[in-house]
C-alpha positions in Angstrom: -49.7 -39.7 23.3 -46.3 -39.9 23.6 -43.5 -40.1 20.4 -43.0 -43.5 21.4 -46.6 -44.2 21.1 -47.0 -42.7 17.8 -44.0 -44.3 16.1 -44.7 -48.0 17.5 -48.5 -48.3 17.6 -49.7 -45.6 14.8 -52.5 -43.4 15.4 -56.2 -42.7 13.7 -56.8 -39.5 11.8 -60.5 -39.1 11.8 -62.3 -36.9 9.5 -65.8 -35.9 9.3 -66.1 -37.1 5.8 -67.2 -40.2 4.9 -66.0 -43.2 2.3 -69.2 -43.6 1.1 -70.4 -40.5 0.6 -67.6 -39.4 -1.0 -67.6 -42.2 -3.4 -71.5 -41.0 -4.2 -70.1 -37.2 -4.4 -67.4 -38.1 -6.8 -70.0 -40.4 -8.6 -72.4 -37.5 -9.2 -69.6 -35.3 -10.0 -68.7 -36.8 -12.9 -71.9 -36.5 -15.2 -71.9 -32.8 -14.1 -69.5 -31.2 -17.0 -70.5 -30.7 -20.4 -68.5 -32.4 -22.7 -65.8 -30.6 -24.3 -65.6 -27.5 -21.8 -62.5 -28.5 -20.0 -62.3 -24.8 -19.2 -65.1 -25.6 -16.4 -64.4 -26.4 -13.2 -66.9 -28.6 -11.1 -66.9 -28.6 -7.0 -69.1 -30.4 -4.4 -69.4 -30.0 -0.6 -72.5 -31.6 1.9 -72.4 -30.3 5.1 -74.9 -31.3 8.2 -77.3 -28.0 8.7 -76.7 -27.0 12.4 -73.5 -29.1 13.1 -70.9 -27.7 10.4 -69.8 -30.9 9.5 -68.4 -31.4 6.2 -69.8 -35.1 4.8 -68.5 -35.2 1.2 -65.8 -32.4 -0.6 -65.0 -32.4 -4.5 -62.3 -30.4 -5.7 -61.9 -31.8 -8.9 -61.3 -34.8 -10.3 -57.2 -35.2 -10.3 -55.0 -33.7 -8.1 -51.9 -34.0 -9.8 -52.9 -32.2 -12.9 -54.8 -29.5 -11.0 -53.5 -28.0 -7.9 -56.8 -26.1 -7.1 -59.5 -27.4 -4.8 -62.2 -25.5 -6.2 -64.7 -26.3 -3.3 -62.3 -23.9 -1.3 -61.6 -21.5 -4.3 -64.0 -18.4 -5.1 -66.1 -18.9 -7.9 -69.0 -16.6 -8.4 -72.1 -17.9 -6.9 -74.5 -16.4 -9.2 -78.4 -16.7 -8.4 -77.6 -18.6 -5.6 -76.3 -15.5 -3.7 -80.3 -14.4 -4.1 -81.5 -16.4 -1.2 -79.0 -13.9 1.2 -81.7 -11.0 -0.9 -84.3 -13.1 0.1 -83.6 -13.2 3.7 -82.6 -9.3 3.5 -85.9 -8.5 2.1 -88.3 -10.7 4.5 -86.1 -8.8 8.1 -86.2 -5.7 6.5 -90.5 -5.9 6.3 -91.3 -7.3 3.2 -93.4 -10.7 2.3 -93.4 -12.8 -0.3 -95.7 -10.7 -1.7 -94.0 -7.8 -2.4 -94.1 -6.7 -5.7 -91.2 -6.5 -8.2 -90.3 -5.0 -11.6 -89.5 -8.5 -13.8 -89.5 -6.8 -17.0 -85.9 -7.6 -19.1 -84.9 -5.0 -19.6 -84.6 -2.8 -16.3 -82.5 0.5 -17.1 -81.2 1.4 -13.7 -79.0 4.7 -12.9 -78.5 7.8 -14.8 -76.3 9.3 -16.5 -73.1 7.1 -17.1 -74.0 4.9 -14.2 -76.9 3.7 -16.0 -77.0 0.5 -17.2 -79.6 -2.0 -18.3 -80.2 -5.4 -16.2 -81.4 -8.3 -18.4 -83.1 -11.4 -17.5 -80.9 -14.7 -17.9 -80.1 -18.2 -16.8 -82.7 -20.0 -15.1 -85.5 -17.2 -16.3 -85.0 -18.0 -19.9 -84.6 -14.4 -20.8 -88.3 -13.5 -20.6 -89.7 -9.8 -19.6 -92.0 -11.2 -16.9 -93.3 -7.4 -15.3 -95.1 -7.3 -12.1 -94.1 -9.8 -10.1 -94.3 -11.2 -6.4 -91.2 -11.6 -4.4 -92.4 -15.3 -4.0 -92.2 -16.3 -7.8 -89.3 -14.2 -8.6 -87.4 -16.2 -6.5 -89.0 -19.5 -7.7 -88.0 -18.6 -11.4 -84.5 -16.3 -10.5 -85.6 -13.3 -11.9 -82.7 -11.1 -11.9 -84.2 -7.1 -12.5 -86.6 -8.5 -9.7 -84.2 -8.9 -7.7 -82.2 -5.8 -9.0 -85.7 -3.9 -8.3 -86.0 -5.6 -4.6 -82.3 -4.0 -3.8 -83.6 -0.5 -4.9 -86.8 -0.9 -2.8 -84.7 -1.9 0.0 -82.7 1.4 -0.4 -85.2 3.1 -0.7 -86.5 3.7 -4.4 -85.0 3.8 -7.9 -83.3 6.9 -6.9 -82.0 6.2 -3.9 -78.7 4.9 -3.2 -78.5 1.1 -4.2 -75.8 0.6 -1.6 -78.2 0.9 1.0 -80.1 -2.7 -0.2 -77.0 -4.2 -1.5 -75.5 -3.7 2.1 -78.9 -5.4 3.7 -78.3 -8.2 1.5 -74.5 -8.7 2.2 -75.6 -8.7 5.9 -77.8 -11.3 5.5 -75.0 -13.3 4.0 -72.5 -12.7 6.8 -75.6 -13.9 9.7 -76.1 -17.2 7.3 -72.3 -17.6 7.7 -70.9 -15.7 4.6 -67.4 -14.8 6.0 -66.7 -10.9 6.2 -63.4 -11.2 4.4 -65.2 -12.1 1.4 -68.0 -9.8 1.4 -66.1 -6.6 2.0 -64.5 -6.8 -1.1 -68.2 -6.9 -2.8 -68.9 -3.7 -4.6 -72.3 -2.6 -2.8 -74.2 -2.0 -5.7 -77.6 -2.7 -7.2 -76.7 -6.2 -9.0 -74.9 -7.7 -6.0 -78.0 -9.9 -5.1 -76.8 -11.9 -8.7 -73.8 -13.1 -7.1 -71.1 -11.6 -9.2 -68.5 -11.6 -6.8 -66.6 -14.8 -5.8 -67.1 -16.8 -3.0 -66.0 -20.6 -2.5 -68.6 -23.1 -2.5 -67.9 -24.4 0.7 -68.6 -21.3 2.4 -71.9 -20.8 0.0 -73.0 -24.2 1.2 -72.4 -23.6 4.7 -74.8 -20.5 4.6 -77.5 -22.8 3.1 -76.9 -25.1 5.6 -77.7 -22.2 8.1 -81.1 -21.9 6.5 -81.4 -25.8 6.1 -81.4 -25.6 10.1 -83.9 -23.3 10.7 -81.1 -19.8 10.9 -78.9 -22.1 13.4 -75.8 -20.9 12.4 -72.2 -23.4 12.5 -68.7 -23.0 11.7 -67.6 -25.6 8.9 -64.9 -28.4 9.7 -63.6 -31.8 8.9 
């Protein structure tokens, strides 16, 4: 297009997002936050598994009182960084029957790296012992996970990096970028998602596994 064309006739900017869906997105976002815990932030993004297209984004609710998008911003994922252990676990041999350590809580370490893992969230809290890989990841069970990172390295007294590096692997092949994950610590309690990523990039990996492990790159 030439300037003249621009300037006299106007031109389309066309997004991959659309009205509708982000009027349902924004919808949805707003009975997310708890009441009187302003000091939460709430983000949204839906993105087409396969295609990287980016369908709805939430960022926050005003703009002009908060600068931040927070669907771009790195918030810890939490127990939603466990399906990257998941996939770790199943390429490095092991089924969803494996067997884990669920009891809370699961002292791991020795000396004055050891530290006690305890089951929270989405568990409840509960010791839940000898579990399979398949139902700790139905009910998050965090020392099972912890425990899967140590078998994956090779025993309790092995070197937990060596599982915690699997894991963060498996998060860069869903899509994970690298400059995110190599400032994660590799360490037995990565798999509970400590470490901030933005939730664009965590729904991008899901979309990866929504499409069967057919990796895209993200866009409007």
């Amino acid at each position: 297009y030439s300037e003249s064309d621009i300037l006299g006739g106007g031109y389309d900017v066309v997004t991959t997002i659309g009205y509708e869906r982000q009027q349902a997105a924004e919808k949805a976002m707003a009975t997310v936050p708890p009441k009187g815990l302003d000091e939460l932030h709430s983000a949204l993004v839906s993105i087409t598994p396969g295609n990287g297209a980016v369908r709805a984004m939430y960022g926050g609710p005003d703009y002009t009182k908060n600068f931040t998008n927070w669907a771009t911003s790195g918030t810890q994922p939490g127990s939603t960084f466990k399906a990257f252990a998941l996939v770790a676990a199943l390429e490095d041999g092991y089924s969803l029957k494996t067997k884990l350590n669920g009891s809370s809580p699961l002292r791991v370490g020795r000396g004055s790296y050891a530290a006690a893992i305890e089951n929270q969230g989405d568990s409840g809290g509960k010791s839940f012992g000898n579990v399979s890989l398949k139902y700790a990841t139905e009910k998050s069970i965090n020392t099972a996970f912890v425990d899967l990172t140590l078998q994956m390295s090779g025993g309790k007294d092995a070197d937990p990096s060596i599982g915690a590096k699997k894991i963060l692997e498996a998060a860069n092949a869903a899509g994970i970028p690298k400059a995110y994950t190599d400032k994660i610590d590799p360490v037995a309690t990565t798999p509970l998602g400590y470490a901030p990523i933005p939730p664009v990039e965590m729904a991008n990996a899901y979309a990866t596994l929504a499409a069967g492990g057919l990796r895209a790159e993200w866009y409007v």
